[in-house]
Short mmCIF file of C-alpha atoms in Angstrom, two decimals:
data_model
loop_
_atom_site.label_atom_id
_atom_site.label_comp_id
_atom_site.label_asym_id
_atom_site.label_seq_id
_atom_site.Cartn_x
_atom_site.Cartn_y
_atom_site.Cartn_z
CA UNK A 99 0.00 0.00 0.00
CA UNK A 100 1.13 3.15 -0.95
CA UNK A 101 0.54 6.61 0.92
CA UNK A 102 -0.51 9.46 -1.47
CA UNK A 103 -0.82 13.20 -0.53
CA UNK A 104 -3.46 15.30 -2.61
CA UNK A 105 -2.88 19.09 -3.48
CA UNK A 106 -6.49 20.00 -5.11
CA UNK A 107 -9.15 18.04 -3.66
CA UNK A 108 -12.49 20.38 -4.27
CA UNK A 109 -11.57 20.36 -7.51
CA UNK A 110 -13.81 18.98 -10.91
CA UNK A 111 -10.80 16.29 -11.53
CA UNK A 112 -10.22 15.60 -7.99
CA UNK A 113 -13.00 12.91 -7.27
CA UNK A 114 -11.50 10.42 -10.60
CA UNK A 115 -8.18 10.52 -8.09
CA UNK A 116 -9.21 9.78 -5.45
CA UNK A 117 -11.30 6.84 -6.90
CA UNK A 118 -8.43 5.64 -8.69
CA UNK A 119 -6.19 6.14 -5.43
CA UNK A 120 -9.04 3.74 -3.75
CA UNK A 121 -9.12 1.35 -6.01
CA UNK A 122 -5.77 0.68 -6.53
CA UNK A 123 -5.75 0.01 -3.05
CA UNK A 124 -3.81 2.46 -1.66
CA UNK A 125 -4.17 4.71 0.96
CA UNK A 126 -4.81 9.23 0.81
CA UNK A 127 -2.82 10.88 3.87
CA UNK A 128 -3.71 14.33 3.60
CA UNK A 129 -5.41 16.31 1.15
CA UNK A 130 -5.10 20.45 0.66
CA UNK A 131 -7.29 23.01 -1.40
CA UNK A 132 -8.31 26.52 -0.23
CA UNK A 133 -11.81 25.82 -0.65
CA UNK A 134 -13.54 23.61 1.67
CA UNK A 135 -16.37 21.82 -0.52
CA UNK A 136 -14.65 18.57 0.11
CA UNK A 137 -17.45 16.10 1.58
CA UNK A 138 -16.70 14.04 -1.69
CA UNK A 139 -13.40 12.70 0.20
CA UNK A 140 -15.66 10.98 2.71
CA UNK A 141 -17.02 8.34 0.29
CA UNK A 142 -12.64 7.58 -0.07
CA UNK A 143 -11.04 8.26 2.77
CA UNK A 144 -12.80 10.42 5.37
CA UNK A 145 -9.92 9.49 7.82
CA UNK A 146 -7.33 11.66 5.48
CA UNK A 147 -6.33 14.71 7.16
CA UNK A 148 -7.53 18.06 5.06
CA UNK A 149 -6.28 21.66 4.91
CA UNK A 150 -7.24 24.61 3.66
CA UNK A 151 -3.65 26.31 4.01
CA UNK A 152 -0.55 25.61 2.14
CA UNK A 153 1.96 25.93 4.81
CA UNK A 154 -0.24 24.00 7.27
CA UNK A 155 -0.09 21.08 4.57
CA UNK A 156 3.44 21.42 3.85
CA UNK A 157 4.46 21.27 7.96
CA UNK A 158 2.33 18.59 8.09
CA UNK A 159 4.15 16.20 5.46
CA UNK A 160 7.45 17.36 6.90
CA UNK A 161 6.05 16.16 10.91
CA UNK A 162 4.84 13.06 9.10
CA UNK A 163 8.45 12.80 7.76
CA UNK A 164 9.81 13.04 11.24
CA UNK A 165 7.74 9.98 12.38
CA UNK A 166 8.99 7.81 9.45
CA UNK A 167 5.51 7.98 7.69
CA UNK A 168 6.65 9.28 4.09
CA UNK A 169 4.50 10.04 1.24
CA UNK A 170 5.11 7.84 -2.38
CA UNK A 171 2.84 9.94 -4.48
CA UNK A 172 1.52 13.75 -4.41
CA UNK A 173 -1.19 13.85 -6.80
CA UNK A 174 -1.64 17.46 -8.43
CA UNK A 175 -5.24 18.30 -9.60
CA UNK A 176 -5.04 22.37 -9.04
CA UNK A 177 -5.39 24.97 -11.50
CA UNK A 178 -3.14 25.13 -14.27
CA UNK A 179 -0.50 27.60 -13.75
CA UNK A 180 -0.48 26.43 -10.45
CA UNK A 181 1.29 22.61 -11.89
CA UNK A 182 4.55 23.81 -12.19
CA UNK A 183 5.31 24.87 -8.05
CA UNK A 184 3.34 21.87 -6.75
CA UNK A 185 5.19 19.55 -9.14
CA UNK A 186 8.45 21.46 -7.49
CA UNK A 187 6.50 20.97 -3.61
CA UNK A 188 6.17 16.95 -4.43
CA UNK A 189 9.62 16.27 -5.15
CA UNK A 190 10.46 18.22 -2.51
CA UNK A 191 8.81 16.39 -0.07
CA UNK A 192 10.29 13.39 -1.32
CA UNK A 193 7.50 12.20 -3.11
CA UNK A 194 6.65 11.46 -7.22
CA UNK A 195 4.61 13.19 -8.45
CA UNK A 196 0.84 13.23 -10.24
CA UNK A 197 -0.10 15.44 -12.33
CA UNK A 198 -3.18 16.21 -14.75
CA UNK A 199 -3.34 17.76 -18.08
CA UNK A 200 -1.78 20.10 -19.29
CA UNK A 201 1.50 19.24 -17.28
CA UNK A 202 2.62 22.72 -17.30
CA UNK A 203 1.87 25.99 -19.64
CA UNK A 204 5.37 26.43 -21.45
CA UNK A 205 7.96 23.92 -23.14
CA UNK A 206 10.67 25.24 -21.29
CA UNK A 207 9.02 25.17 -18.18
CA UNK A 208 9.57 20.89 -18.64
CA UNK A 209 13.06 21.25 -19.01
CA UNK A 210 13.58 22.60 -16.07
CA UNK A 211 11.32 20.01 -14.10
CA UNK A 212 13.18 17.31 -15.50
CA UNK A 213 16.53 18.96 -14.16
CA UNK A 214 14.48 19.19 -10.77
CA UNK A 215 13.96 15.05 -11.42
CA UNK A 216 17.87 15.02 -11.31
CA UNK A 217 18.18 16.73 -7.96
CA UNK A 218 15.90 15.36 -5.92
CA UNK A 219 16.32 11.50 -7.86
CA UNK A 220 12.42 11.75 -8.04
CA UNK A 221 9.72 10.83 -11.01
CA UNK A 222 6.98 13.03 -12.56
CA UNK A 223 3.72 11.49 -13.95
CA UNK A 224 1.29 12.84 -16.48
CA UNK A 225 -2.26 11.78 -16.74
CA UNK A 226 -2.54 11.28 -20.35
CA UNK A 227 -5.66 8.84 -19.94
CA UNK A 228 -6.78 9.21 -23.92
CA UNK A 229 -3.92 6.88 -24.77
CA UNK A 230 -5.06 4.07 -22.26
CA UNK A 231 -8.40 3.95 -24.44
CA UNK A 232 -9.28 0.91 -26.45
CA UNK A 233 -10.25 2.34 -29.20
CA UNK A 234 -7.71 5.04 -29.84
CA UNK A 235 -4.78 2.41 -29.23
CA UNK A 236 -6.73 0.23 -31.76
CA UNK A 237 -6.49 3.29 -34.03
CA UNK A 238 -2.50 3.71 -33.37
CA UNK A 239 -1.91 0.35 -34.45
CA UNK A 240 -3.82 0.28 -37.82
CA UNK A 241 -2.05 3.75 -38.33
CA UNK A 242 1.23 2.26 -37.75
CA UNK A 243 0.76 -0.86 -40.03
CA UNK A 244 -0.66 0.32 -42.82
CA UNK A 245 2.42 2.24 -44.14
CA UNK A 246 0.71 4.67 -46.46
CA UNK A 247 2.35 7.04 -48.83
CA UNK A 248 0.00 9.84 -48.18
CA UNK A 249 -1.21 11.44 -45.11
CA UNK A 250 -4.83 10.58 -43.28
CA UNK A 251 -7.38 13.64 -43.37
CA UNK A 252 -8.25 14.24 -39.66
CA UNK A 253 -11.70 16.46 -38.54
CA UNK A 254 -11.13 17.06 -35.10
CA UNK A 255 -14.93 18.90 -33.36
CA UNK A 256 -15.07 19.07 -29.34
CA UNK A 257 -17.63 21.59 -28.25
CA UNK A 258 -18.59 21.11 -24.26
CA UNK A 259 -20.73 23.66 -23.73
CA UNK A 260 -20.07 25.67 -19.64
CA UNK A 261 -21.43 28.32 -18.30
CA UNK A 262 -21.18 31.93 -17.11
CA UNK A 263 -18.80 30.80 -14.34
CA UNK A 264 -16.49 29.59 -16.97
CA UNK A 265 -15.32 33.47 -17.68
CA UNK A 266 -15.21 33.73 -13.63
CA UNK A 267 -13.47 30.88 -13.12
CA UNK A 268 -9.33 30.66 -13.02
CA UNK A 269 -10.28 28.63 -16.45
CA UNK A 270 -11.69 32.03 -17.86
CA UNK A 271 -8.19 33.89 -17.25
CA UNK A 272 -5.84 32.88 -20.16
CA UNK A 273 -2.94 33.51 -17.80
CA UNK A 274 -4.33 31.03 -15.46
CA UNK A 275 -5.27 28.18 -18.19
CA UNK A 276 -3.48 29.07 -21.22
CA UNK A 277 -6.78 29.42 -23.07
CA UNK A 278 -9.15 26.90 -24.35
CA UNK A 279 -7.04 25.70 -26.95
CA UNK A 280 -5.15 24.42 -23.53
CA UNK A 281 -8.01 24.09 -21.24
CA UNK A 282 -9.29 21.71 -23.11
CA UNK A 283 -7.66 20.94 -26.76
CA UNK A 284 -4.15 19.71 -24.74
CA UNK A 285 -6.08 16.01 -24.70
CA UNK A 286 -6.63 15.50 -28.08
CA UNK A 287 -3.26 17.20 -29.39
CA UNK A 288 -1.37 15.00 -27.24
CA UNK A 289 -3.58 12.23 -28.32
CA UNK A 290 -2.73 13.24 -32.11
CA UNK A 291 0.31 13.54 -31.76
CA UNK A 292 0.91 10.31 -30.45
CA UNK A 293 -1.28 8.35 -33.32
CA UNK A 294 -0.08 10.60 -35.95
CA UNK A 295 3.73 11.20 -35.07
CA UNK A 296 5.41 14.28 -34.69
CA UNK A 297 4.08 17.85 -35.82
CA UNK A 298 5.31 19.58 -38.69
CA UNK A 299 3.18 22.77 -39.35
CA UNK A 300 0.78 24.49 -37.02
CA UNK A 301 -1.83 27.33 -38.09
CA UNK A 302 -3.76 29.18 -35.69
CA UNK A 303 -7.35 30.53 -37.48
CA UNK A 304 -8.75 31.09 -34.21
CA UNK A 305 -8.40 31.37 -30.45
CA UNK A 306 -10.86 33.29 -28.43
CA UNK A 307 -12.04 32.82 -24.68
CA UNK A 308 -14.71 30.41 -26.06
CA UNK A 309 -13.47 29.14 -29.14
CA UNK A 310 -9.91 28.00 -31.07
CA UNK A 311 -9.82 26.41 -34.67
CA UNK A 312 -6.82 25.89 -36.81
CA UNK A 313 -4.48 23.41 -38.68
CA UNK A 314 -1.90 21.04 -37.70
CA UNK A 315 0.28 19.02 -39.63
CA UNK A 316 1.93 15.43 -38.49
CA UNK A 317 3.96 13.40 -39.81
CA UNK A 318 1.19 10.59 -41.02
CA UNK A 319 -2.17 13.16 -40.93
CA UNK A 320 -3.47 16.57 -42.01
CA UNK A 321 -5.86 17.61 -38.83
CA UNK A 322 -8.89 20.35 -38.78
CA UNK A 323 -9.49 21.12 -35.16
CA UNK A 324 -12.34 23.29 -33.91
CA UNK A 325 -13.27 23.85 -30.15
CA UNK A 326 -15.79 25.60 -28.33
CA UNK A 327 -17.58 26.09 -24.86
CA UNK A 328 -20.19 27.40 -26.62
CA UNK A 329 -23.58 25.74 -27.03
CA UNK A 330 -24.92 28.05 -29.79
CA UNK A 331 -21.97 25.92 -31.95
CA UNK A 332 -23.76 22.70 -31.28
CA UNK A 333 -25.44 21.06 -34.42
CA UNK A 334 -28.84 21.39 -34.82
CA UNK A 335 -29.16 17.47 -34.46
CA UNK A 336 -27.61 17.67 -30.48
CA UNK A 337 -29.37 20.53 -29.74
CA UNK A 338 -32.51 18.60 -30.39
CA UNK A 339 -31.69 16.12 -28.12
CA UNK A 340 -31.04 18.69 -25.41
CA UNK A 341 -27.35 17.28 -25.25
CA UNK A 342 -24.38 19.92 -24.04
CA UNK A 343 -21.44 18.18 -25.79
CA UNK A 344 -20.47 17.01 -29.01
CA UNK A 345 -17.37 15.00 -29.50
CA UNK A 346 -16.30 13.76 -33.12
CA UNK A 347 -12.97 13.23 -34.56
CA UNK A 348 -13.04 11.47 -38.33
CA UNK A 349 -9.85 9.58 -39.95
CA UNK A 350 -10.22 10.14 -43.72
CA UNK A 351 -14.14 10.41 -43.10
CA UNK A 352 -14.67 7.68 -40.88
CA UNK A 353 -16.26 8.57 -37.11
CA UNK A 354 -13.72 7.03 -34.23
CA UNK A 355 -16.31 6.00 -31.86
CA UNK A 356 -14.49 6.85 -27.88
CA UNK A 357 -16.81 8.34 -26.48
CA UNK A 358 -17.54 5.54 -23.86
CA UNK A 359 -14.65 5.50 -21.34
CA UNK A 360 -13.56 8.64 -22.16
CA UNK A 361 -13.76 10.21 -18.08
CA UNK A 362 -13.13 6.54 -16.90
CA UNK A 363 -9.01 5.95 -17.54
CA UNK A 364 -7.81 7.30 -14.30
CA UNK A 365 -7.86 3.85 -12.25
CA UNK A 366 -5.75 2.73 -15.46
CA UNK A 367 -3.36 5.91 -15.38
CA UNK A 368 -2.57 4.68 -11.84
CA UNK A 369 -2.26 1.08 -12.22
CA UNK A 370 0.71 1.78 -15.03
CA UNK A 371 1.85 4.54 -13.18
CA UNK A 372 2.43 2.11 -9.95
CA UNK A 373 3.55 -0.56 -12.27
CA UNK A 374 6.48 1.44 -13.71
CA UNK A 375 5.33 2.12 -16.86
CA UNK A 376 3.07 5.78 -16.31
CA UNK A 377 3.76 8.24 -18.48
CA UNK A 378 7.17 10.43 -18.30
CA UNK A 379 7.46 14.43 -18.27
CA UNK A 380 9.34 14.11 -21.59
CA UNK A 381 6.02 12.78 -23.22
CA UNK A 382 3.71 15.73 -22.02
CA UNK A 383 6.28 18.11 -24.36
CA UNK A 384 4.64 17.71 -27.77
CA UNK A 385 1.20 18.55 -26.84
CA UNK A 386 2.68 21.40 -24.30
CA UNK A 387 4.88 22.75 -27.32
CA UNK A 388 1.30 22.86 -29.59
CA UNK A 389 -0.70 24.39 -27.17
CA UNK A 390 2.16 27.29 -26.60
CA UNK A 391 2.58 27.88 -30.78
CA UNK A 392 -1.63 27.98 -30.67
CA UNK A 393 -1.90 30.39 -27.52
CA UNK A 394 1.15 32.72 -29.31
CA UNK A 395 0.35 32.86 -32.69
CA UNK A 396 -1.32 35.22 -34.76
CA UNK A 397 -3.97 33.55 -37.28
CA UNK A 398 -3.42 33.29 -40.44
CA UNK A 399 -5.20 30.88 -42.99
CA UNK A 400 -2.84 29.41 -45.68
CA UNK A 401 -3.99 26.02 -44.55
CA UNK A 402 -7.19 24.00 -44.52
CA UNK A 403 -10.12 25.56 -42.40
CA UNK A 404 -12.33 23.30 -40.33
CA UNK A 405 -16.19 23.23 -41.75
CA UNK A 406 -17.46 25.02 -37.99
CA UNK A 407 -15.29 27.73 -38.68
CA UNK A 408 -17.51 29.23 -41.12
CA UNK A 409 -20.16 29.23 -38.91
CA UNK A 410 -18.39 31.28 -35.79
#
């Protein structure tokens, strides 16, 4: 059994952790977010100790430290921007760390993490579930066999429609989140570029608060991306159903079909993580290099433009 800490645990992400921390049997020492909307941690481990304070969580793992009680794992489920110093905090402690999506904001912000591996002869783990699923690995492979001269013709659609709280929210601040292209596009880029090999061109056509659309270019696939948190860009056939999301990516017109298990792969992320084989900081850098070209870039429209774009 291994003892995790928890930095983030009122969070939206927080609850898949500490499920997958439960049922990979291990045990949740101490948990720490400012806000106190927590109850969800009794249905896992109401016996974990919880602050509210940084420095009260912090002298806590360090008394725990003096008793010989040490911490494996820090899982990191805060804000963004906030990845980078709590990644810093868990090695510091002494522990690996666990981190969600996107790892941190900026590609150089990775190389210095991995220097901080060095130092303190620690790990760091990304959560990049959407290459545990079934389907997309099924995907990979057939990519990978079938060899072909020319590239696949990728339509990449993920509107999730949120809120007025989204623009209140730390996820509403593009300093805080990096934008939506990051907020929520880092998934599938990382999931692209790890079916589709590595990226060769990247055009921008869009990236506002609610919406980002543009064109990347892989080794083995030309993509159309288009994202939005808006429901007025649902199709008229999802609106009609009263659904709030609409997920579709097509490989040279053909519908991938993921969407079950698509929340689910955190109890999986874990298991491989335990076993050895989770997902190094070096493997986060693609997607994190995309999303900071996308967030910096001025549009521009040379390339292919995705069919929603029309329509914004």
């Amino acid at each position: 059994m291994k003892n995790f800490g928890l930095i983030g645990a009122a969070g939206y992400i927080a609850p898949r952790h500490l499920k997958a921390i439960k049922e990979t049997n291990n045990n949740l020492v101490c948990a720490l977010d400012k806000f106190d909307s927590v109850g969800v941690m009794d249905s896992y481990f109401p016996n974990a100790h919880f602050f509210v304070e940084f420095e009260r969580f912090d002298r806590h793992i360090e008394k725990l430290k003096r008793n010989g009680q040490f911490l494996d794992y820090i899982s990191i489920c805060t804000p963004n921007y906030l990845h980078d110093a709590h990644i810093r905090m868990a090695l510091r402690a002494g522990a690996d760390a666990i981190c969600e999506k996107p790892l941190v904001l900026n590609p150089w912000n990775i190389d210095a993490l991995q220097e901080i591996e060095i130092q303190y002869e620690k790990q760091i783990h990304t959560i990049l579930q959407l290459r545990l699923h079934p389907s997309i690995i099924q995907l990979r492979n057939k990519i990978k066999n079938q060899h072909s001269k020319t590239k696949h013709e990728v339509d990449l659609t993920y509107i999730t429609s949120r809120g007025k709280w989204y623009d209140i929210s730390w996820k509403g601040a593009l300093e805080k989140s990096g934008g939506i292209a990051t907020n929520i596009g880092v998934h599938f880029f990382d999931m692209l570029s790890w079916i589709f090999g590595n990226v060769q061109t990247i055009e921008t056509h869009l990236h506002e608060p609610h919406r980002a659309s543009g064109y990347l270019e892989f080794e083995n696939a030309r993509v159309r991306w288009f994202l939005s948190i808006d429901a007025n860009d649902l199709p008229l056939q999802i609106k009609e159903k009263q659904q709030r999301t609409f997920r579709s990516i097509t490989v040279d017109g053909q519908e991938l079909e993921f969407s079950n298990g698509f929340t689910d792969l955190h109890t999986l992320s874990y298991q491989e993580i335990l076993k050895g084989n989770g997902y190094a900081i070096n493997e986060a850098k693609p997607s994190i290099e995309i999303i900071h070209t996308i967030r910096n870039q001025e549009a521009s429209f040379k390339y292919l433009k995705h069919p929603f774009f029309s329509i914004t």
